[in-house]
Short mmCIF file of C-alpha atoms and ligand atoms in Angstrom, two decimals:
data_model
loop_
_atom_site.label_atom_id
_atom_site.label_comp_id
_atom_site.label_asym_id
_atom_site.label_seq_id
_atom_site.Cartn_x
_atom_site.Cartn_y
_atom_site.Cartn_z
CA MET A 1 201.82 287.21 46.58
CA GLU A 2 200.16 284.11 45.14
CA ARG A 3 202.11 284.33 41.85
CA LYS A 4 202.90 280.73 40.19
CA ASN A 5 206.44 280.42 38.85
CA ILE A 6 205.86 280.97 34.58
CA LEU A 7 209.16 280.87 34.20
CA PRO A 8 210.62 277.47 32.57
CA SER A 9 212.58 275.48 34.97
CA ALA A 10 215.99 276.35 33.99
CA GLU A 11 215.24 280.10 33.38
CA GLU A 12 213.95 280.16 37.18
CA LEU A 13 216.58 278.61 38.47
CA LYS A 14 218.78 280.63 36.95
CA ARG A 15 216.92 283.87 38.58
CA GLN A 16 217.93 281.80 42.31
CA GLN A 17 221.31 281.87 40.97
CA GLY A 18 221.26 285.57 40.70
CA PHE A 19 220.01 286.33 44.18
CA ILE A 20 221.98 283.49 45.65
CA ASP A 21 224.62 285.75 44.34
CA LEU A 22 223.51 288.56 45.75
CA MET A 23 223.02 287.23 49.44
CA ARG A 24 226.57 285.50 49.14
CA ALA A 25 227.85 289.11 48.38
CA GLU A 26 226.10 290.46 51.32
CA ASN A 27 227.55 287.65 53.51
CA GLU A 28 231.05 288.39 52.34
CA ARG A 29 230.48 291.85 53.44
CA PHE A 30 229.55 290.51 56.80
CA GLU A 31 232.31 287.96 57.49
CA ALA A 32 234.71 291.07 55.88
CA GLU A 33 233.40 293.09 59.14
CA GLN A 34 232.66 290.34 61.42
CA GLY A 35 235.53 288.42 60.89
CA ARG A 36 233.57 285.30 61.04
CA LYS A 37 230.92 283.70 58.58
CA LYS A 38 226.99 283.75 59.09
CA LYS A 39 225.72 280.53 60.43
CA MET A 40 222.43 278.66 59.53
CA LEU A 41 219.85 275.66 61.40
CA ILE A 42 217.79 274.04 59.37
CA VAL A 43 215.84 271.95 61.73
CA THR A 44 213.19 269.61 60.04
CA PHE A 45 209.97 267.91 60.94
CA GLY A 46 208.05 265.48 59.73
CA CYS A 47 208.51 262.83 56.76
CA GLN A 48 211.60 261.27 54.38
CA MET A 49 209.89 264.37 51.51
CA ASN A 50 210.74 267.29 54.29
CA ALA A 51 213.86 266.11 55.24
CA HIS A 52 215.28 265.80 51.25
CA ASP A 53 213.24 269.30 50.65
CA SER A 54 216.15 270.13 53.78
CA GLU A 55 218.43 269.17 51.72
CA LYS A 56 217.76 271.74 48.72
CA LEU A 57 217.60 274.08 51.50
CA LEU A 58 220.97 273.35 52.48
CA GLY A 59 222.22 273.30 49.09
CA MET A 60 221.32 276.55 48.67
CA LEU A 61 222.19 278.96 52.00
CA THR A 62 225.77 276.67 51.71
CA GLU A 63 226.02 278.33 48.11
CA MET A 64 225.04 281.71 50.04
CA GLY A 65 227.76 281.52 51.84
CA TYR A 66 226.47 279.81 55.33
CA THR A 67 228.58 277.54 57.41
CA LYS A 68 226.59 274.91 59.89
CA ALA A 69 225.76 276.40 63.68
CA ASP A 70 225.22 273.98 66.13
CA ASN A 71 222.19 275.46 68.39
CA GLU A 72 219.43 277.89 68.29
CA GLU A 73 221.55 280.79 69.74
CA ASP A 74 224.41 280.27 68.00
CA ALA A 75 222.56 280.78 64.61
CA ASP A 76 222.31 283.75 62.66
CA PHE A 77 219.30 282.07 60.16
CA ILE A 78 217.16 279.93 61.39
CA ILE A 79 214.72 277.95 58.82
CA TYR A 80 211.83 275.38 60.49
CA ASN A 81 210.95 272.99 57.92
CA THR A 82 207.61 272.17 59.07
CA CYS A 83 204.81 269.49 58.81
CA CYS A 84 201.02 269.28 60.05
CA VAL A 85 200.41 265.02 59.72
CA ARG A 86 199.44 265.51 63.48
CA GLU A 87 198.68 267.76 65.99
CA ASN A 88 201.81 267.56 68.12
CA ALA A 89 203.87 267.83 64.91
CA GLU A 90 202.16 271.57 64.92
CA ASN A 91 202.71 272.27 68.67
CA LYS A 92 206.48 271.35 68.58
CA VAL A 93 206.91 273.94 66.34
CA TYR A 94 204.79 276.80 68.09
CA GLY A 95 206.61 275.76 70.73
CA ASN A 96 210.09 276.94 69.21
CA LEU A 97 209.35 279.70 68.01
CA GLY A 98 207.90 280.58 71.91
CA TYR A 99 211.54 280.19 72.60
CA LEU A 100 212.95 281.60 69.98
CA LYS A 101 211.41 284.81 70.67
CA HIS A 102 213.61 285.39 73.64
CA ILE A 103 216.78 284.65 71.79
CA LYS A 104 215.71 287.03 68.72
CA ALA A 105 215.16 289.76 72.17
CA GLU A 106 218.54 289.34 72.58
CA LYS A 107 219.67 288.96 68.95
CA PRO A 108 218.02 291.58 66.84
CA ASP A 109 220.07 290.32 63.37
CA LEU A 110 218.91 287.00 64.10
CA LYS A 111 216.32 286.15 61.06
CA ILE A 112 213.56 283.54 61.39
CA ALA A 113 212.17 281.32 58.21
CA LEU A 114 209.23 278.78 58.26
CA CYS A 115 208.10 276.56 55.43
CA GLY A 116 206.55 273.27 54.68
CA CYS A 117 203.43 271.66 55.26
CA MET A 118 202.10 273.74 57.96
CA MET A 119 202.41 277.14 56.51
CA GLN A 120 200.11 276.19 53.35
CA GLN A 121 197.33 275.90 56.18
CA PRO A 122 196.06 279.34 56.26
CA THR A 123 194.73 279.35 59.94
CA VAL A 124 198.36 278.75 60.61
CA LEU A 125 199.85 281.63 58.83
CA GLU A 126 196.84 284.18 60.68
CA THR A 127 198.06 282.69 63.78
CA ILE A 128 201.45 283.28 62.81
CA ARG A 129 201.19 287.26 61.29
CA LYS A 130 199.34 287.72 64.70
CA LYS A 131 201.12 285.66 67.68
CA TYR A 132 204.87 285.30 66.00
CA LYS A 133 205.71 288.70 64.84
CA HIS A 134 209.39 287.93 65.51
CA VAL A 135 209.50 285.38 62.12
CA ASP A 136 211.08 286.59 59.16
CA ILE A 137 210.38 284.83 56.18
CA VAL A 138 206.81 282.62 55.02
CA PHE A 139 206.92 279.91 52.24
CA GLY A 140 205.41 277.00 51.25
CA THR A 141 205.65 273.36 49.87
CA PHE A 142 205.45 274.81 46.12
CA ASN A 143 208.29 277.58 46.48
CA LEU A 144 211.14 275.92 48.49
CA TYR A 145 213.09 276.78 45.33
CA LYS A 146 212.59 280.35 45.65
CA LEU A 147 214.24 280.92 49.30
CA PRO A 148 217.21 283.00 47.73
CA GLU A 149 214.50 285.84 46.32
CA LEU A 150 212.77 285.91 49.86
CA MET A 151 215.48 286.44 52.20
CA TYR A 152 217.27 289.00 49.29
CA MET A 153 213.65 290.52 49.63
CA ASN A 154 213.73 290.48 53.29
CA ILE A 155 217.12 292.17 53.49
CA GLU A 156 215.78 294.48 51.04
CA SER A 157 212.41 295.93 52.19
CA GLY A 158 213.29 295.54 56.09
CA SER A 159 209.69 293.96 56.70
CA PRO A 160 208.69 290.10 56.89
CA VAL A 161 208.21 288.27 53.74
CA PHE A 162 205.49 285.81 53.04
CA ASP A 163 204.81 283.61 49.92
CA ILE A 164 202.43 280.78 49.93
CA TRP A 165 201.20 279.28 47.00
CA LYS A 166 197.76 277.80 46.59
CA GLU A 167 199.02 275.13 44.14
CA HIS A 168 201.88 273.96 42.28
CA GLY A 169 203.71 275.77 39.88
CA GLU A 170 206.24 273.88 36.89
CA ILE A 171 208.45 271.53 38.71
CA VAL A 172 212.10 273.22 39.18
CA GLU A 173 214.52 270.59 38.51
CA ASP A 174 218.35 270.63 39.51
CA LEU A 175 218.59 272.60 42.62
CA PRO A 176 221.79 272.42 44.46
CA ALA A 177 221.06 269.79 47.50
CA ILE A 178 223.77 268.86 49.67
CA ARG A 179 223.07 265.43 51.61
CA LYS A 180 223.61 264.06 54.94
CA TYR A 181 225.29 261.14 53.26
CA LYS A 182 227.56 261.08 50.53
CA PHE A 183 227.00 257.20 49.45
CA LYS A 184 223.18 257.68 50.03
CA ALA A 185 220.24 260.00 48.51
CA SER A 186 217.33 260.60 48.10
CA VAL A 187 215.09 261.09 45.04
CA ASN A 188 211.91 263.08 44.42
CA ILE A 189 210.28 260.63 41.82
CA MET A 190 206.44 262.39 42.29
CA PHE A 191 205.26 265.26 44.14
CA GLY A 192 201.45 265.82 46.34
CA CYS A 193 198.95 263.31 46.72
CA ASN A 194 195.68 262.75 44.95
CA ASN A 195 194.11 260.00 47.31
CA PHE A 196 192.41 262.45 49.57
CA CYS A 197 192.73 259.54 52.70
CA SER A 198 189.32 260.76 54.81
CA TYR A 199 192.42 261.65 57.82
CA CYS A 200 195.38 263.12 56.29
CA ILE A 201 196.11 266.45 55.54
CA VAL A 202 199.04 265.75 52.89
CA PRO A 203 196.66 266.22 49.60
CA TYR A 204 195.85 269.78 50.85
CA VAL A 205 199.47 270.91 51.65
CA ARG A 206 201.18 269.06 49.43
CA GLY A 207 198.82 269.42 46.33
CA ARG A 208 197.98 267.34 43.62
CA GLU A 209 200.08 264.07 42.00
CA ARG A 210 202.62 265.39 40.06
CA SER A 211 205.59 263.31 38.44
CA ARG A 212 208.69 263.93 37.03
CA THR A 213 210.23 262.41 34.00
CA PRO A 214 212.05 259.76 33.78
CA GLU A 215 215.03 261.47 31.78
CA ASP A 216 215.00 263.67 34.45
CA ILE A 217 215.02 261.28 36.91
CA LEU A 218 217.64 258.53 35.71
CA LYS A 219 219.85 262.50 34.72
CA GLU A 220 219.80 262.64 38.50
CA VAL A 221 220.56 259.15 39.53
CA LYS A 222 223.20 259.14 37.31
CA ALA A 223 224.47 262.03 38.57
CA LEU A 224 224.32 260.90 41.89
CA ALA A 225 226.30 257.48 41.41
CA ALA A 226 229.27 259.57 39.49
CA ASP A 227 229.17 261.91 42.81
CA GLY A 228 229.65 258.30 45.02
CA VAL A 229 226.17 257.59 45.92
CA LYS A 230 225.51 253.63 46.25
CA GLU A 231 222.05 254.19 47.47
CA VAL A 232 218.94 255.75 46.27
CA THR A 233 215.79 256.18 47.59
CA LEU A 234 212.84 257.01 45.02
CA LEU A 235 210.27 259.37 47.27
CA GLY A 236 206.71 259.81 46.80
CA GLN A 237 203.42 259.81 48.56
CA ASN A 238 202.06 256.77 46.22
CA VAL A 239 204.96 255.74 44.46
CA ASN A 240 202.96 252.91 42.65
CA SER A 241 200.98 255.56 40.59
CA TYR A 242 204.22 257.35 39.41
CA GLY A 243 203.45 258.25 35.89
CA ARG A 244 200.43 259.15 35.67
CA GLY A 245 199.66 262.22 33.82
CA LEU A 246 203.34 262.12 31.90
CA GLU A 247 202.99 263.13 28.18
CA LYS A 248 204.60 259.73 27.64
CA GLU A 249 202.66 257.82 30.90
CA VAL A 250 204.86 255.38 32.10
CA THR A 251 204.73 252.85 35.33
CA PHE A 252 206.70 252.58 38.42
CA ALA A 253 207.81 249.34 37.74
CA GLN A 254 209.21 250.50 34.01
CA LEU A 255 210.99 253.40 36.17
CA LEU A 256 212.46 250.99 38.45
CA ARG A 257 213.79 248.57 36.02
CA MET A 258 215.61 251.92 34.37
CA VAL A 259 217.33 252.96 37.77
CA ASN A 260 218.12 249.61 38.35
CA GLU A 261 220.37 249.72 34.88
CA VAL A 262 222.25 252.94 36.46
CA GLU A 263 225.94 252.03 36.65
CA GLY A 264 227.22 252.49 40.23
CA ILE A 265 224.13 252.17 41.91
CA GLU A 266 224.14 249.37 44.14
CA ARG A 267 220.95 249.70 45.93
CA ILE A 268 217.44 250.85 45.22
CA ARG A 269 214.90 251.41 48.03
CA PHE A 270 211.50 253.33 47.73
CA MET A 271 208.99 254.99 49.83
CA THR A 272 206.04 254.91 50.24
CA SER A 273 203.43 252.55 48.30
CA HIS A 274 199.25 252.20 48.18
CA PRO A 275 198.45 249.09 48.82
CA LYS A 276 195.76 250.31 46.34
CA ASP A 277 197.63 250.57 43.46
CA LEU A 278 200.58 248.00 44.38
CA SER A 279 200.58 245.98 40.60
CA ASP A 280 201.53 242.24 39.60
CA GLU A 281 204.00 244.37 37.50
CA LEU A 282 205.89 245.90 40.26
CA ILE A 283 205.77 242.94 42.25
CA LYS A 284 207.85 241.09 39.19
CA ALA A 285 209.67 244.03 38.97
CA MET A 286 211.27 244.07 42.49
CA ALA A 287 211.90 240.29 42.14
CA GLU A 288 213.77 240.17 38.84
CA CYS A 289 215.81 243.83 39.63
CA ASP A 290 218.89 242.61 41.55
CA LYS A 291 219.46 246.30 43.12
CA VAL A 292 215.85 246.61 44.52
CA CYS A 293 216.12 246.34 48.16
CA LYS A 294 213.74 243.35 49.23
CA HIS A 295 212.08 245.54 51.37
CA ILE A 296 208.30 247.16 51.13
CA HIS A 297 206.87 249.68 53.19
CA LEU A 298 203.37 248.84 52.60
CA PRO A 299 200.93 251.38 55.26
CA VAL A 300 197.70 249.38 56.08
CA GLN A 301 196.62 251.81 58.42
CA ALA A 302 193.43 249.27 60.39
CA GLY A 303 192.71 245.92 59.37
CA ASN A 304 188.35 246.27 59.68
CA ASN A 305 186.91 246.83 56.55
CA GLU A 306 184.32 249.39 57.34
CA ILE A 307 187.07 251.76 58.82
CA LEU A 308 189.08 251.06 55.68
CA ARG A 309 185.82 252.37 53.83
CA GLN A 310 185.46 255.65 55.94
CA MET A 311 189.20 256.21 55.79
CA ASN A 312 188.46 255.88 51.82
CA ARG A 313 191.67 253.58 51.47
CA HIS A 314 189.99 252.08 48.64
CA TYR A 315 191.10 248.51 49.72
CA THR A 316 189.35 245.74 52.11
CA LYS A 317 191.60 243.77 54.50
CA GLU A 318 191.23 240.62 52.03
CA SER A 319 192.53 242.21 49.39
CA TYR A 320 195.18 243.89 51.54
CA LEU A 321 196.45 240.28 52.73
CA GLU A 322 196.35 238.95 48.90
CA THR A 323 198.72 241.65 48.11
CA VAL A 324 200.73 240.85 51.03
CA ALA A 325 200.46 236.38 49.77
CA LYS A 326 201.91 237.79 46.42
CA ILE A 327 204.80 239.40 47.57
CA ARG A 328 205.65 236.57 50.06
CA GLN A 329 205.17 234.04 47.13
CA ALA A 330 207.27 236.22 44.57
CA MET A 331 209.58 237.20 47.35
CA PRO A 332 210.12 234.85 50.03
CA GLU A 333 212.96 236.68 51.65
CA CYS A 334 211.09 240.34 51.44
CA ALA A 335 210.85 242.40 54.18
CA ILE A 336 207.34 244.22 54.69
CA THR A 337 206.78 246.72 57.38
CA THR A 338 204.05 249.09 57.87
CA ASP A 339 201.92 252.38 59.28
CA ILE A 340 199.21 251.83 61.68
CA MET A 341 196.91 254.56 62.80
CA VAL A 342 194.30 253.65 65.91
CA GLY A 343 192.09 255.97 67.18
CA PHE A 344 190.39 256.93 63.71
CA PRO A 345 186.32 257.57 64.48
CA GLY A 346 184.19 254.72 65.11
CA GLU A 347 187.51 252.62 65.91
CA GLY A 348 186.70 250.60 69.04
CA ASP A 349 187.88 246.88 70.82
CA ALA A 350 186.23 244.50 67.95
CA GLU A 351 187.82 246.82 64.95
CA VAL A 352 191.29 247.27 66.79
CA ALA A 353 190.70 243.21 66.71
CA ASP A 354 191.19 243.08 62.83
CA THR A 355 193.73 245.00 63.11
CA VAL A 356 195.49 242.93 65.02
CA ASP A 357 194.49 239.58 63.08
CA VAL A 358 196.38 241.59 59.85
CA ILE A 359 199.29 242.10 61.84
CA LYS A 360 199.15 238.16 62.87
CA LYS A 361 199.26 237.09 59.44
CA ALA A 362 200.98 240.05 57.42
CA ARG A 363 203.43 239.57 60.00
CA TYR A 364 205.83 243.03 59.44
CA SER A 365 209.16 243.68 59.91
CA GLY A 366 208.23 246.84 61.46
CA ALA A 367 205.21 249.44 62.18
CA PHE A 368 205.29 252.64 62.60
CA THR A 369 201.52 253.70 65.11
CA PHE A 370 199.89 256.25 65.44
CA ILE A 371 197.17 257.77 67.30
CA TYR A 372 194.90 259.67 65.14
CA SER A 373 195.10 263.42 65.12
CA LYS A 374 192.33 265.28 63.88
CA ARG A 375 193.36 267.49 61.22
CA THR A 376 190.95 270.39 60.64
CA GLY A 377 189.65 270.41 56.84
CA THR A 378 189.66 266.90 56.73
CA PRO A 379 186.68 264.69 56.41
CA ALA A 380 188.00 262.37 59.25
CA ALA A 381 187.45 265.26 61.47
CA VAL A 382 183.66 265.92 61.33
CA MET A 383 182.67 262.57 61.17
CA GLU A 384 180.30 262.39 64.88
CA ASN A 385 181.77 259.05 66.33
CA GLN A 386 185.37 260.70 67.44
CA VAL A 387 187.22 258.28 69.49
CA SER A 388 187.97 258.49 73.43
CA GLU A 389 191.69 259.23 74.34
CA GLU A 390 191.31 255.86 76.69
CA GLN A 391 190.25 254.09 73.71
CA ALA A 392 192.91 254.88 71.46
CA LYS A 393 195.59 254.49 74.27
CA ARG A 394 194.19 251.19 75.00
CA SER A 395 194.13 250.04 70.47
CA PHE A 396 197.72 251.71 70.44
CA ASN A 397 199.08 248.79 73.08
CA ALA A 398 196.90 245.82 71.56
CA VAL A 399 198.67 246.92 68.41
CA LEU A 400 202.22 246.88 69.97
CA GLU A 401 201.69 244.17 71.58
CA ALA A 402 200.81 242.39 68.23
CA VAL A 403 203.93 244.20 66.49
CA ASN A 404 206.74 243.96 68.42
CA PRO A 405 206.69 239.51 69.14
CA ILE A 406 206.50 239.11 65.54
CA ILE A 407 209.43 241.78 65.21
CA TYR A 408 211.28 239.70 67.22
CA GLU A 409 210.27 236.16 65.77
CA LEU A 410 211.41 237.89 62.19
CA ASN A 411 214.85 239.10 63.47
CA HIS A 412 215.76 236.20 65.70
CA GLU A 413 215.36 233.85 62.49
CA LYS A 414 218.38 236.00 61.13
CA VAL A 415 220.64 235.26 64.38
CA GLY A 416 224.05 233.16 62.91
CA LYS A 417 223.46 234.25 59.18
CA THR A 418 225.48 235.98 57.06
CA TYR A 419 224.50 239.48 55.18
CA ASN A 420 225.36 242.05 53.06
CA VAL A 421 225.19 245.16 54.66
CA LEU A 422 225.90 248.94 53.95
CA ALA A 423 227.88 250.62 56.46
CA GLU A 424 226.22 253.86 57.11
CA ASP A 425 227.87 255.94 60.34
CA VAL A 426 228.88 255.28 63.57
CA SER A 427 226.65 254.10 66.39
CA SER A 428 225.48 256.40 68.75
CA SER A 429 225.51 254.67 71.85
CA ASP A 430 228.92 253.30 70.98
CA PRO A 431 231.45 254.38 68.88
CA GLU A 432 233.30 251.17 68.51
CA PHE A 433 230.36 250.35 66.73
CA VAL A 434 229.52 251.41 63.24
CA THR A 435 225.75 251.23 62.37
CA GLY A 436 223.82 249.73 58.97
CA ARG A 437 221.17 247.92 57.10
CA LEU A 438 220.99 244.93 55.73
CA ASP A 439 218.97 244.55 52.18
CA ASP A 440 215.70 244.72 54.29
CA ASN A 441 216.54 247.10 55.80
CA THR A 442 216.44 246.11 59.29
CA LEU A 443 219.70 247.74 61.15
CA VAL A 444 222.46 245.91 62.54
CA HIS A 445 225.59 247.27 64.64
CA PHE A 446 228.55 245.61 64.52
CA LYS A 447 232.22 246.57 65.76
CA SER A 448 234.49 248.35 63.17
CA ASP A 449 236.89 250.91 62.25
CA ARG A 450 234.36 253.77 61.49
CA ASP A 451 236.24 253.61 57.25
CA VAL A 452 233.79 251.03 56.38
CA ILE A 453 230.99 253.64 56.23
CA GLY A 454 229.78 254.23 52.63
CA THR A 455 230.92 250.83 51.85
CA MET A 456 229.69 247.04 51.56
CA VAL A 457 230.46 244.63 54.25
CA GLN A 458 229.67 241.09 55.19
CA VAL A 459 228.32 240.35 58.28
CA LYS A 460 227.50 237.52 60.15
CA ILE A 461 224.23 238.04 62.92
CA THR A 462 225.52 237.04 66.36
CA ASP A 463 222.32 238.97 68.36
CA ASN A 464 218.55 239.69 67.86
CA LYS A 465 217.44 243.31 70.16
CA THR A 466 214.13 243.26 68.83
CA PHE A 467 214.16 246.73 66.69
CA TYR A 468 218.38 246.04 65.45
CA LEU A 469 220.55 243.20 65.57
CA ILE A 470 224.00 242.64 66.86
CA GLY A 471 226.63 241.16 64.29
CA GLU A 472 230.13 240.89 63.65
CA ARG A 473 231.90 241.42 60.11
CA ILE A 474 233.46 238.54 58.41
N1 SAH B 1 201.94 258.64 51.66
C1 SAH B 1 201.62 257.76 52.75
C2 SAH B 1 201.90 258.48 54.09
C3 SAH B 1 202.18 259.38 54.97
S1 SAH B 1 201.70 260.19 56.33
C4 SAH B 1 201.02 256.56 52.56
O1 SAH B 1 199.82 257.04 52.11
O2 SAH B 1 201.36 255.63 53.16
C5 SAH B 1 202.82 259.00 57.04
C6 SAH B 1 201.26 258.29 57.94
O3 SAH B 1 200.74 259.45 58.96
C7 SAH B 1 200.51 257.92 57.37
O4 SAH B 1 200.66 256.06 57.23
C8 SAH B 1 199.57 257.44 58.88
O5 SAH B 1 199.64 256.49 59.27
C9 SAH B 1 200.00 258.70 59.47
N2 SAH B 1 198.51 259.76 59.50
C10 SAH B 1 198.28 260.48 59.11
N3 SAH B 1 197.59 261.44 58.80
C11 SAH B 1 197.31 260.91 60.26
C12 SAH B 1 196.23 261.66 61.13
N4 SAH B 1 195.72 262.26 61.05
N5 SAH B 1 196.58 261.33 62.40
C13 SAH B 1 197.52 260.05 63.09
N6 SAH B 1 198.44 259.87 61.79
C14 SAH B 1 198.02 260.14 60.39
FE1 SF4 B 2 197.95 260.93 53.36
FE2 SF4 B 2 196.37 259.29 52.22
FE3 SF4 B 2 198.00 260.54 50.35
FE4 SF4 B 2 199.22 259.14 52.28
S1 SF4 B 2 198.04 258.40 50.41
S2 SF4 B 2 199.45 260.84 51.53
S3 SF4 B 2 197.56 258.92 53.85
S4 SF4 B 2 195.94 260.95 51.87
FE1 F3S B 3 205.18 265.04 55.43
FE2 F3S B 3 204.35 265.85 57.36
FE3 F3S B 3 204.27 267.62 55.20
S1 F3S B 3 204.70 263.66 56.93
S2 F3S B 3 204.49 265.65 53.19
S3 F3S B 3 205.77 266.53 56.38
S4 F3S B 3 202.87 266.98 56.15
#
């Protein structure tokens, strides 16, 4: 099936609401017979985009009357929201699916659904059809909102339902979503990506870039504020190109200023910024908007100009460092974090030395480092000079050796100072501690009752543990 949605957003939503009602009736019948509610498990792989999609899945499933299961064995409905950015993300899904086969053998009523980026690849679909016949429902990134309809179709037909679109339809607004945290939320501002970095699968599985209108975004942010949200994270693969192609073009900087006006919102974050599109206007807006956190995630990927060219990144080491300098000049307290990829075709020790040089000059507060993973269908996959595993590991270590001491030093400067912290959760390592974040996104653990969670508190930093800080409430 490759039908795009032809109904306008509001009508499509109403249609799905009809299926939610049918599923709820079905689940109520089950509860009356069995004396318990049906349980669901959503397992999410990949980035914040996927995590936010899972909040929408949870919203829809909750409206259908499901409650949460603790684990696979306990669930009546399992959905894997998949990622394919690197091979190991895919392998995990296949591994888990193998395991589910055994559970389903003992519990034939168990329903298994797959969605997300991995499902947008025809070879994956083929493998699932052939080898994983115990899967009941498969859909992709463009039709997430159809979950209720697909679940109902699966029950009615008694056979597997595959519904993957090759491209996006109209953006369906106002899906119910259930947030993990009451006080913070993610908001999609755009979908897809047009950049086609030569190693990356995302543009193929998430489609072309499209922005939501500022009106729709502001409506959502205001509703979130009214619901107790203090921190919003604006999500897009490249937020710096937000607004292109909208009927009334608007820049990301302008959007930030609008969100900054929303009453009740105290912190605004955003992800991710592509260095090639980071404008002076954005730096100015960040510096001037009091609610916009002084943190920018600016993936560099590599420091060598030839590698950057081969990656199709459209910036150079020099222009990247110039952007960093501008950010530092406008906002000396701004944290800059990054993504680094090692082992890209053609990258040897000499090239990695350039990456290390950028790390030392940019002074990152945090970095996610990845080993290049060949993605079939991307231009880099057919480049001739693929790098050995040994070389990639050596590069990986060189990067970590450069990154970690700088993170330590930057955090060390914070010891003895007091910061505004949004208390977020009970610490996973010690229930007497609460975990929160500084404005610049640094994690801090401090001793406190859990009733501070969701509020802003003042914390004095007492110790530096490299990847997080220890502090005390004052
Ligand atoms: N849109 C974001 C990145 C999304 S993917 C951006 O452009 O910054 C997140 C990170 O995964 C990327 O920054 C990159 O470092 C890494 N990544 C993407 N494709 C990869 C691949 N084929 N192998 C290894 N890492 C990859
Ligand atoms: Fe992938 Fe590049 Fe798009 Fe980021 S900007 S999602 S790395 S293609
Ligand atoms: Fe995100 Fe993975 Fe898809 S990184 S966009 S979930 S391929």
